[in-house]
Coordinates of C-alpha atoms in Angstrom, one line a residue:
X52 CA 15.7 -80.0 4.3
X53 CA 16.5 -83.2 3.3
X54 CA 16.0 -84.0 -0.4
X55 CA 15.1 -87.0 -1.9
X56 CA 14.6 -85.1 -5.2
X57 CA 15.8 -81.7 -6.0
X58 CA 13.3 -81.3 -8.7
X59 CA 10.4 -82.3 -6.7
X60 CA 11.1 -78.8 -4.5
X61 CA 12.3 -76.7 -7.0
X62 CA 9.1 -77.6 -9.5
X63 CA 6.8 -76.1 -7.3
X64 CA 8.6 -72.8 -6.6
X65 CA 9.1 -72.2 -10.6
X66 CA 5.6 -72.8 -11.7
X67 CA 4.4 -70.7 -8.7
X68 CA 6.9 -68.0 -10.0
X69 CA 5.4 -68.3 -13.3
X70 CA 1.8 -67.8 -12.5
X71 CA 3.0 -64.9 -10.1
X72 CA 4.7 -63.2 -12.6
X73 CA 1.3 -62.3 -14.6
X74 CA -0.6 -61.1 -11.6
X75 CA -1.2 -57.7 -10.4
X76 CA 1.4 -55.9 -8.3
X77 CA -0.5 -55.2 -5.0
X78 CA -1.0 -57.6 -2.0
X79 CA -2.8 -57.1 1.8
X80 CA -1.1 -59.5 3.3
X81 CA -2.8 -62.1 5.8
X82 CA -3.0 -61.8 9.7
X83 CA -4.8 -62.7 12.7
X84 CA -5.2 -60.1 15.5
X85 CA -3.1 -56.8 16.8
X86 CA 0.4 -58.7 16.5
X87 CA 0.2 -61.9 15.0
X88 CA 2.3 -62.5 11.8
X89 CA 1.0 -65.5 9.4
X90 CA 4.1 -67.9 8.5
X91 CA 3.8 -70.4 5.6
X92 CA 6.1 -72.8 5.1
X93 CA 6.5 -76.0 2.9
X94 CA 7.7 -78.1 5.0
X95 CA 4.7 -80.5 6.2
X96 CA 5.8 -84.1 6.1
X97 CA 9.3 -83.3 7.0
X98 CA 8.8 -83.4 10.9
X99 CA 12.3 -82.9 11.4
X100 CA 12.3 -79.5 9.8
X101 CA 9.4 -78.7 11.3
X102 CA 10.4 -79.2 14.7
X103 CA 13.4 -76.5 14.5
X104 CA 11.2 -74.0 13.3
X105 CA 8.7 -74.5 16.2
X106 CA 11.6 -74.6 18.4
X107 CA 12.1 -71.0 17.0
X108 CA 8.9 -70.1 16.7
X109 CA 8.5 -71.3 20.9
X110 CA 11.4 -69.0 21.4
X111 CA 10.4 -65.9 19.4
X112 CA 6.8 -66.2 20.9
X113 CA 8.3 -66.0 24.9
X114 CA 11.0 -63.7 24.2
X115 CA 8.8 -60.9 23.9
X116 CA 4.8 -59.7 23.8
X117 CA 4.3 -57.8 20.9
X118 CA 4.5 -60.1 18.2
X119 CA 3.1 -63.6 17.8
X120 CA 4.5 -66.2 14.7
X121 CA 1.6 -68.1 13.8
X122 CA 2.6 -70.7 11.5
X123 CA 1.0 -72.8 8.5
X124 CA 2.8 -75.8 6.6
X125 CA 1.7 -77.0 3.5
X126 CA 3.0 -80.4 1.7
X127 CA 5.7 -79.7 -0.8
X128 CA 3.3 -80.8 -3.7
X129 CA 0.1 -78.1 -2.6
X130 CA 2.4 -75.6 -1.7
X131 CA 2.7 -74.0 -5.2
X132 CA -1.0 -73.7 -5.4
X133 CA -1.5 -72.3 -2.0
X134 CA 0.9 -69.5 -2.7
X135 CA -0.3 -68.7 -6.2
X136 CA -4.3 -68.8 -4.5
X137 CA -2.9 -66.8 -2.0
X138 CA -1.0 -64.2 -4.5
X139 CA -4.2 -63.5 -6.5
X140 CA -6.4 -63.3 -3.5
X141 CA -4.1 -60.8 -2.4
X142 CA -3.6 -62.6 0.9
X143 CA -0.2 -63.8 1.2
X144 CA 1.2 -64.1 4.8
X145 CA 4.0 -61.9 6.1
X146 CA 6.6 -64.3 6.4
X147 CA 7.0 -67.1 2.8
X148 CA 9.7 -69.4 2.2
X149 CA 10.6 -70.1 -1.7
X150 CA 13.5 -71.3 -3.6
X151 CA 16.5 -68.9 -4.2
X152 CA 16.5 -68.8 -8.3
X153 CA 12.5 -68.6 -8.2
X154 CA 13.0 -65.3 -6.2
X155 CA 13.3 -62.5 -8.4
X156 CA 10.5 -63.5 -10.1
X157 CA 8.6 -62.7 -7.2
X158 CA 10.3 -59.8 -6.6
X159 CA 9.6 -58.3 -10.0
X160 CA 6.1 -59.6 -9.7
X161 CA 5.7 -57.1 -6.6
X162 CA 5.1 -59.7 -4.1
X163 CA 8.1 -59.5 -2.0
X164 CA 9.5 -56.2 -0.1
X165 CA 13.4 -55.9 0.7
X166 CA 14.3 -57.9 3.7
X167 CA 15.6 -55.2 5.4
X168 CA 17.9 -57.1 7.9
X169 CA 21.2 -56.0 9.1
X170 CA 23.9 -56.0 7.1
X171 CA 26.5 -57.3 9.5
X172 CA 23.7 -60.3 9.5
X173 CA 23.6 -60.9 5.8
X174 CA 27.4 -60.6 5.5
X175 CA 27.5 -63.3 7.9
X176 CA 25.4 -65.7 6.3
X177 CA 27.2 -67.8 3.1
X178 CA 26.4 -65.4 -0.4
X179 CA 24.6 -68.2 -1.9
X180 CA 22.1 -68.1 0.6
X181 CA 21.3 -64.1 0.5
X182 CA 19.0 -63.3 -2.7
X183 CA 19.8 -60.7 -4.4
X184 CA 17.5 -58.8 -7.5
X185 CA 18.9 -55.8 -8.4
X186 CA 21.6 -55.2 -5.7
X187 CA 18.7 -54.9 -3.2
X188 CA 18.4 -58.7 -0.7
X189 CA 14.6 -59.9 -0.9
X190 CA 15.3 -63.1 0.9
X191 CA 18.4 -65.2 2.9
X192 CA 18.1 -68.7 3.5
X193 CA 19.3 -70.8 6.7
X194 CA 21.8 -73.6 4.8
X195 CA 22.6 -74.4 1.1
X196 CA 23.2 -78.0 -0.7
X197 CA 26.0 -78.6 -2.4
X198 CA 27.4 -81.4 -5.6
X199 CA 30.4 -83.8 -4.8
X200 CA 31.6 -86.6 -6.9
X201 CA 31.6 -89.8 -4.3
X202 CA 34.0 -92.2 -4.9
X203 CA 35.6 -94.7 -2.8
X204 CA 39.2 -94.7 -2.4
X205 CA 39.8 -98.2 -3.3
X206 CA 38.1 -98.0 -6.4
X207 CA 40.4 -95.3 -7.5
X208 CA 43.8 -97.2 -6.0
X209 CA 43.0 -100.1 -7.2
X210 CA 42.6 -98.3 -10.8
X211 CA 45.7 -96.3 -10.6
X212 CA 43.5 -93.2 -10.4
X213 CA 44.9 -89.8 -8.4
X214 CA 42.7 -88.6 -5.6
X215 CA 41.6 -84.5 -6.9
X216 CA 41.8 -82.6 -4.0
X217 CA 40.3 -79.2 -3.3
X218 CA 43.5 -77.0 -4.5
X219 CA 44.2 -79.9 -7.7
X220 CA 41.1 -80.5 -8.7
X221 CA 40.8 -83.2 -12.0
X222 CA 40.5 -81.6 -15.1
X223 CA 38.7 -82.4 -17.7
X224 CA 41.1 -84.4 -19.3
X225 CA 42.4 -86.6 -16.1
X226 CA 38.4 -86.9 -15.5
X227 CA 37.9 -88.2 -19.1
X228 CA 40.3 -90.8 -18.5
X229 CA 39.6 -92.1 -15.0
X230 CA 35.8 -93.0 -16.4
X231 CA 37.6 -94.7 -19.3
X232 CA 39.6 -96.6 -17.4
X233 CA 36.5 -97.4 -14.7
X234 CA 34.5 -98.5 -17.9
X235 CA 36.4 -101.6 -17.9
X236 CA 34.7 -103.0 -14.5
X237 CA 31.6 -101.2 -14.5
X238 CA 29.2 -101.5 -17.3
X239 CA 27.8 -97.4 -16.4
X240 CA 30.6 -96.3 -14.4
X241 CA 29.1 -93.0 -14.1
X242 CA 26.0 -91.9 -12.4
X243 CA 25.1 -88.0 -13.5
X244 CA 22.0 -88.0 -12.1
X245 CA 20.2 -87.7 -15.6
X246 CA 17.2 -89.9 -14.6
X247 CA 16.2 -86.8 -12.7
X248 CA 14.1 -84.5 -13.6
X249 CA 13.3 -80.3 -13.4
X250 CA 15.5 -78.0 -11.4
X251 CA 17.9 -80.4 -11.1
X252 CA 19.4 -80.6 -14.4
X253 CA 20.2 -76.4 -14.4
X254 CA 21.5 -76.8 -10.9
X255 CA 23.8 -79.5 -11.9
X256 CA 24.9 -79.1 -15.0
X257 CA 25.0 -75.0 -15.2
X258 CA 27.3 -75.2 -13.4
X259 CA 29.7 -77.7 -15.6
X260 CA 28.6 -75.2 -18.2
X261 CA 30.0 -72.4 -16.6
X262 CA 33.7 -74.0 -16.1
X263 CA 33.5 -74.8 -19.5
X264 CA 33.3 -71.1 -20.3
X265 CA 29.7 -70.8 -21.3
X266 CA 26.6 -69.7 -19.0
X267 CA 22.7 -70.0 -18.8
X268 CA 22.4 -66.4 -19.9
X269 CA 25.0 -62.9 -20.1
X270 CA 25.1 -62.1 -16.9
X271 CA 26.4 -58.8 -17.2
X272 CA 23.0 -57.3 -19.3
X273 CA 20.6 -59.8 -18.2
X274 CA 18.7 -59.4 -21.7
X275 CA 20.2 -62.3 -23.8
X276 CA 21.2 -65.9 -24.0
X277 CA 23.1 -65.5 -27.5
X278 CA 26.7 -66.1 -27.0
X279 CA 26.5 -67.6 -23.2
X280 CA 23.9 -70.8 -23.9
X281 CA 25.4 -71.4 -28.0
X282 CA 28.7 -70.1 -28.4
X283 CA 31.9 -71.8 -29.0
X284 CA 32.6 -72.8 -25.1
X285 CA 28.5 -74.3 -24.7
X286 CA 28.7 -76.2 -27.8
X287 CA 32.2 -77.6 -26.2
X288 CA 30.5 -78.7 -22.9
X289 CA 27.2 -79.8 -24.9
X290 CA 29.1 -82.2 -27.2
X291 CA 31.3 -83.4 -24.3
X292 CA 28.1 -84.2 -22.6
X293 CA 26.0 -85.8 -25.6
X294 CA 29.3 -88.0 -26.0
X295 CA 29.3 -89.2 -22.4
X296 CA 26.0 -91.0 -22.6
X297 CA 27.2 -92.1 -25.8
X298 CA 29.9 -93.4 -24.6
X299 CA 28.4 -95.4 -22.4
X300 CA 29.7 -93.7 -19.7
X301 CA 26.7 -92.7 -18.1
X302 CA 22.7 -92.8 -18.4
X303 CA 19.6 -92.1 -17.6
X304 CA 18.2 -95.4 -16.4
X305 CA 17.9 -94.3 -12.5
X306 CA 16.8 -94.6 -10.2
X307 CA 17.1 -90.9 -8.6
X308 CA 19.4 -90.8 -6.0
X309 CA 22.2 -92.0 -4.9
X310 CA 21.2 -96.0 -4.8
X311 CA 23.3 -97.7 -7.6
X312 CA 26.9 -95.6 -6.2
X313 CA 25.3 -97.6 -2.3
X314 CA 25.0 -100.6 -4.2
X315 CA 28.2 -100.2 -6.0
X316 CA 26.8 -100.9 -9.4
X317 CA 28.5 -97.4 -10.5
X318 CA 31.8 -96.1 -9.1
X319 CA 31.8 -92.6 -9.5
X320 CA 28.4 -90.4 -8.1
X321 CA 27.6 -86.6 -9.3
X322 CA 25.5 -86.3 -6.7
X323 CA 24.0 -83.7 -3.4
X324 CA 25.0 -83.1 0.4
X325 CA 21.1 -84.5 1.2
X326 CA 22.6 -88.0 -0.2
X327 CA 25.5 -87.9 1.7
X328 CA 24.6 -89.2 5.3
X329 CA 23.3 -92.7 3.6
X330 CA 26.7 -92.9 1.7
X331 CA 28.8 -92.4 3.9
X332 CA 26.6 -95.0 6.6
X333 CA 26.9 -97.6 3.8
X334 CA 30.6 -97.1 2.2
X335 CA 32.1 -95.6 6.1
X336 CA 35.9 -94.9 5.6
X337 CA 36.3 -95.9 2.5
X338 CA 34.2 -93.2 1.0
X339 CA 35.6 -89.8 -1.1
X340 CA 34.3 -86.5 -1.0
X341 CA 35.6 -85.3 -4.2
X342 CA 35.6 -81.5 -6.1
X343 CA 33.7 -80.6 -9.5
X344 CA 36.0 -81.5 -12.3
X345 CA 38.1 -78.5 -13.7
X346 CA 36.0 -77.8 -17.4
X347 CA 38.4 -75.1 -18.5
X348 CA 38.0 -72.3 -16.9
X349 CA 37.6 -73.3 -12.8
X350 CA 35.5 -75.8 -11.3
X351 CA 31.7 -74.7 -10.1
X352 CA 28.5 -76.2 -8.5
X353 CA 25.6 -74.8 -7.9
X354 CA 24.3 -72.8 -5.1
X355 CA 21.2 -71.0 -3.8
X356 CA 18.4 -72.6 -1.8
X357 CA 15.4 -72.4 0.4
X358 CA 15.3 -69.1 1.9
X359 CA 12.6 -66.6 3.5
X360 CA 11.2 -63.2 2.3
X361 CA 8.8 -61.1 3.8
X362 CA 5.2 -60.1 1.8
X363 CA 5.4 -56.6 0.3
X364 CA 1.8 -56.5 1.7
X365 CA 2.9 -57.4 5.2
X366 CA 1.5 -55.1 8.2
X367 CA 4.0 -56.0 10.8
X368 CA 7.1 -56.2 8.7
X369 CA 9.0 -54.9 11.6
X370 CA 7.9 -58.0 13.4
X371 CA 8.5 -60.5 10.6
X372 CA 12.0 -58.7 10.8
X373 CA 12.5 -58.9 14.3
X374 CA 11.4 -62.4 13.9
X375 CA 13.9 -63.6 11.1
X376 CA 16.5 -61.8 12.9
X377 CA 15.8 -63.4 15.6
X378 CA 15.8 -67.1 13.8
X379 CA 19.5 -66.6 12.3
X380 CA 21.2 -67.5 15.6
X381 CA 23.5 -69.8 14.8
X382 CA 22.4 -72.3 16.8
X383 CA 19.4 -72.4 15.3
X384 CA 21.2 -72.9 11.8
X385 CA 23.3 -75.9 13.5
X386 CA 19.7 -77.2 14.6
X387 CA 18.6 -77.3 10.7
X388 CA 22.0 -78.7 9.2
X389 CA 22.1 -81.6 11.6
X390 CA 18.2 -82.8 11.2
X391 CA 18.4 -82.5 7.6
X392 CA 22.0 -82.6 6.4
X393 CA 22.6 -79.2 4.8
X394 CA 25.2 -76.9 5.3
X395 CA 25.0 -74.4 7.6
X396 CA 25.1 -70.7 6.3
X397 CA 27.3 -69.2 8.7
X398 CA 31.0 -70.4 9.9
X399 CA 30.2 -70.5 13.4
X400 CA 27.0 -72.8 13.0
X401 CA 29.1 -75.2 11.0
X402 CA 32.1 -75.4 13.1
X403 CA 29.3 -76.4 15.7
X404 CA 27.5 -78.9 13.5
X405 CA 28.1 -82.6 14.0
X406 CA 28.5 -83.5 9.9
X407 CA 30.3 -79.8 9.3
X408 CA 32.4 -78.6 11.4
X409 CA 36.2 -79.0 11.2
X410 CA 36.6 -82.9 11.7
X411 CA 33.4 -83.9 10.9
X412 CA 33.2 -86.5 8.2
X413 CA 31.1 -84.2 5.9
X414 CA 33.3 -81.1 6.4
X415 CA 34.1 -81.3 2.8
X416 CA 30.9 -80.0 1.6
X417 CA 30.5 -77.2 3.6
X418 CA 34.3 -76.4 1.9
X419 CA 33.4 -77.1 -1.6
X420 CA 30.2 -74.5 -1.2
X421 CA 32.2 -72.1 0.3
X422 CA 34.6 -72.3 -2.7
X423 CA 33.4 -73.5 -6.0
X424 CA 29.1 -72.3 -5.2
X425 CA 27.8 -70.3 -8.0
X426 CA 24.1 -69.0 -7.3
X427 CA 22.0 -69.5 -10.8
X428 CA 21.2 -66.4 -12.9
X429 CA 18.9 -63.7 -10.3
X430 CA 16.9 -62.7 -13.1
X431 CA 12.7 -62.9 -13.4
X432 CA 12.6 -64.8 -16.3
X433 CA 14.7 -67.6 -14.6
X434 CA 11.6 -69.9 -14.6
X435 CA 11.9 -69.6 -18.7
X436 CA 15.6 -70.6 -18.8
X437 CA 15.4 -73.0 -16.6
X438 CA 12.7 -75.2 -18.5
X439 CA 14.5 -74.6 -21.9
X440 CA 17.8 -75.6 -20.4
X441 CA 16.8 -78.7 -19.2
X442 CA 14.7 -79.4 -22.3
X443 CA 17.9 -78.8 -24.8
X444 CA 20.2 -80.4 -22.7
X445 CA 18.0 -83.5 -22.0
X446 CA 17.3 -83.2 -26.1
X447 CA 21.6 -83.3 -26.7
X448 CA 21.6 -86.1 -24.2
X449 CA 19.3 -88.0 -26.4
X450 CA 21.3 -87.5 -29.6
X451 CA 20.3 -84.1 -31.0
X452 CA 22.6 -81.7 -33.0
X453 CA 24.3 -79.5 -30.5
X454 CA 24.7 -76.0 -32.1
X455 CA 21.1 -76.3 -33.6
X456 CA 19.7 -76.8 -30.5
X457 CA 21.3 -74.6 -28.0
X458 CA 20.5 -71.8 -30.8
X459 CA 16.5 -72.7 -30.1
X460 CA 16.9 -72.7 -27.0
X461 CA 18.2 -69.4 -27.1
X462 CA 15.9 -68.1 -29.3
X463 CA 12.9 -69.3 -26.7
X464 CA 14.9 -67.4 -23.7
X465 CA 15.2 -64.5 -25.8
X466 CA 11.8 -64.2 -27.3
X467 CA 10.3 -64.2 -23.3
X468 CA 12.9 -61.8 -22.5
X469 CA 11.6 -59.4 -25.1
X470 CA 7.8 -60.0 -24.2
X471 CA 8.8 -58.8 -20.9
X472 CA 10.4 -55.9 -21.9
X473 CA 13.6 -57.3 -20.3
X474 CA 12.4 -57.8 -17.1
X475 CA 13.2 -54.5 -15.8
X476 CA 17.2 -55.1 -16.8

């Protein structure tokens, strides 16, 4: 899917998650007649997305007579309540596509069954596109998005600045210096994407985060935020962050995107694959695909995206099975990265793709997710530590005391933790 804004997805997938998350556990799931399995998708408005899947769809259909896909796309912005209308009607459809973090809230929630497909399948596909709650896979997606720095490589020669490669990445202290030294001929020579706004600022900056040392939560219990989200290595990253728009450095003036790196009113661009086609059209050669910056403790970006689930209410589950089984051909997944500039989740359907495979001039995407990915937290309250990560990081961005209020925000994770009774953890 191509993205004009990350948050304008991932919104609707986390309030749904939220509402879902206080409903009853059952579901009849929706159908028409012996054999057809109901589809829903939220994709509408995104015709080249939409065609794959009724390629697919087309394919499935005549390739055998049991079982018939019907299909029903909603617009990005309704799709949330569709889904939530549909939960407490009890009428979900077999097959429903959500956003990877947003998934084991559903799965907790009792709307979603294990996908069930074979594993030599899901240990084909890239792992931050398989969902996972539990050790059990509820969903797998098609393609992931991935972060870059863009730069352009006579920006940085001209500036005496090294080139980070993939196996010498910067680190933090080469990166500190390099925007120093771009301060002097642009007046924001850094564009973090802060005039953003939901999802995006845990999938970006999480991850920066995490090579500091620090995380959105202790992933090893899954109960508590204490230690990961305000010990010593967050409050590191936190006032490194708060000094960055302080600095100057960087802002939050916008616009979202990608526009002012095109326009080359900012030289260096934290920014996602779904950007990457118009950059490289407008800056050609000349452009840079570069790695996360090395934080400390290895560089990361963020992972996990749209992916499919089957309805724990479904009645032809071994239909909607046969039928995502079917849709994971690669060519299928080389169809979707090349309409809509993602990466493809298997090897083979990138070294097919026109933007990913070996030579192709976006190949370095596909290599940074396949190294430096790092899925957010797969817990249910995700929703809840998402929304209080971007408001105390958004809050330290704006000049707040850092240790002060990482420990609220802590406190707020913790406390709907608790009134969950850990969330099955």
């Amino acid at each position: 899917m191509k993205r004009k804004s990350l948050s304008m997805l991932a919104a609707a997938g986390l309030s749904a998650a939220l509402v879902l998350s206080g409903c009853g556990r059952a579901s009849d799931s929706s159908s028409g007649g012996s054999g057809e399995i109901t589809m829903w998708t939220h994709s509408a408005g995104n015709p080249g997305e939409l065609a794959v899947y009724q390629q697919i769809i087309s394919d499935f259909n005549a390739s055998q007579s049991k079982y018939k896909i019907v299909q029903q796309n909603f617009p990005q912005g309704s799709y949330n309540e569709a889904i939530t209308s549909a939960a407490a009607a009890r009428k979900l459809p077999c097959l429903l596509d959500m956003d990877g973090p947003v998934m084991p809230n559903w799965a907790w929630a009792g709307y979603l069954q294990p996908l069930g497909l074979p594993d030599d399948l899901i240990g084909s596909l890239l792992p931050t596109t398989v969902g996972r709650y539990k050790d059990t896979v509820y969903s797998a997606g098609y393609w992931d998005a991935a972060l870059s720095i863009l730069a352009r490589k006579s920006v940085l020669a001209k500036n005496n600045i090294r080139i980070p490669t993939v196996d010498e990445p910067w680190t933090l202290d080469e990166f500190d210096a390099a925007v120093a030294t771009l301060k002097s001929s642009y007046r924001t020579p850094l564009d973090l994407g802060a005039a953003d706004k939901g999802e995006w600022w845990s999938y970006a900056y999480s991850p920066m985060l995490q090579s500091t040392g620090g995380d959105l939560i202790d992933r090893g219990t899954m109960k508590s935020a204490d230690g990961a989200l305000n010990g010593p290595d967050a409050v590191k990253f936190f006032t490194w962050f708060q000094q960055a728009f302080r600095n100057g450095w960087a802002d939050n003036a916008g616009p979202v995107g990608n526009q002012r790196f095109i326009d080359d009113k900012v030289a260096l661009s934290y920014t996602g694959v779904w950007n990457a086609k118009d950059a490289l059209q407008s800056v050609g050669d000349d452009l840079l695909i570069l790695p996360p910056v090395d934080f400390g403790k290895g560089p990361k970006i963020g992972g996990g995206s749209w992916q499919w689930g089957i309805s724990a209410g479904c009645k032809n589950a071994d239909g909607a099975r046969a039928y995502l089984k079917f849709s994971f051909q690669d060519k299928y997944l080389t169809a979707f990265a090349d309409s809509q500039v993602v990466i493809p989740a298997t090897a083979a359907a990138a070294k097919a793709s026109k933007y990913f495979g070996d030579a192709a001039a976006l190949r370095q995407f596909a290599v940074l997710s396949q190294k430096f990915a790092l899925a957010r937290p797969a817990t249910p309250g995700y929703p809840v530590i998402s929304s209080t990560f971007e408001k105390a990081a958004k809050d330290i961005m704006s000049g707040a005391e850092v240790k002060s209020t990482l420990d609220t925000a802590v406190k707020a994770i913790d406390t709907d933790i608790s009134s969950q009774n850990g969330y099955g953890f």
